[in-house]
XYZ file of C-alpha atoms in Angstrom:
90
model
C 43.869 44.061 115.594
C 42.609 41.472 113.251
C 40.027 38.947 114.223
C 40.195 35.455 112.976
C 38.718 32.083 113.532
C 40.816 31.553 116.646
C 42.248 28.400 115.642
C 44.399 28.627 111.966
C 45.843 32.464 112.584
C 44.402 33.596 109.744
C 41.850 36.430 109.975
C 38.973 37.608 108.302
C 40.654 39.595 105.806
C 42.943 36.828 104.632
C 46.220 37.896 106.318
C 48.118 35.927 109.130
C 47.537 36.945 112.576
C 50.447 34.955 114.252
C 52.775 36.601 111.796
C 55.049 39.635 112.938
C 53.446 42.965 112.002
C 56.374 44.394 110.288
C 56.646 44.491 106.607
C 58.836 41.984 104.849
C 61.749 43.868 103.012
C 61.566 43.124 99.116
C 63.853 40.187 97.413
C 65.940 42.267 95.386
C 65.294 41.533 91.340
C 67.894 40.213 89.742
C 69.448 40.988 86.531
C 70.069 38.244 84.113
C 71.308 38.252 80.355
C 73.281 35.727 78.833
C 76.689 35.869 76.563
C 77.908 33.901 74.276
C 81.372 33.746 72.491
C 81.939 31.795 69.704
C 85.155 31.195 68.102
C 86.272 29.744 65.045
C 89.692 29.625 63.051
C 89.995 30.628 59.220
C 93.051 29.002 57.723
C 92.942 31.148 54.615
C 94.115 34.138 56.537
C 96.957 35.227 58.103
C 95.440 35.601 61.661
C 92.706 33.160 61.441
C 91.382 33.688 64.737
C 87.741 34.610 64.629
C 85.251 35.035 67.526
C 81.746 36.056 67.658
C 80.238 37.614 71.072
C 76.264 37.932 71.726
C 74.942 39.317 74.519
C 71.500 40.256 75.639
C 70.892 42.682 78.406
C 68.725 42.217 81.349
C 65.782 43.690 80.044
C 63.886 42.580 76.981
C 66.287 44.242 73.952
C 67.713 43.372 71.367
C 71.373 41.343 71.666
C 75.054 42.963 70.987
C 76.479 41.608 68.438
C 80.924 41.887 67.945
C 82.476 40.055 65.655
C 86.343 40.215 65.956
C 89.707 39.104 65.089
C 91.471 40.342 68.069
C 91.047 38.238 71.157
C 91.756 41.180 73.424
C 89.163 42.597 71.936
C 86.432 39.330 72.730
C 88.364 39.759 76.643
C 87.445 43.776 76.498
C 83.578 42.886 75.538
C 83.999 40.292 78.572
C 85.060 42.276 80.905
C 82.574 45.547 80.045
C 79.417 42.540 80.152
C 80.773 41.447 83.461
C 81.293 44.874 84.875
C 77.731 45.887 84.018
C 76.195 43.191 86.122
C 74.686 44.568 89.400
C 77.138 43.943 92.391
C 80.024 43.836 90.104
C 83.466 44.792 91.707
C 85.427 47.562 89.505
């Protein structure tokens, strides 16, 4: 049992003697990342759609860059990125 000043509820060792003795569960670490889609039109091409998808992983690492002329590929990259997020449902 921790002993303190009897007034503040703080024990001599700095712990809160009024708090339950059970340890609190750790909060989950939330993975974060960024996904940026830049699109533009190149009029000199038959299929002028262009896109660059830049994504950063939740940890310190180099970003992934995908450049494409296919809108379906943009959607596939976004889908893969979203599925990789913690808690995502496939």
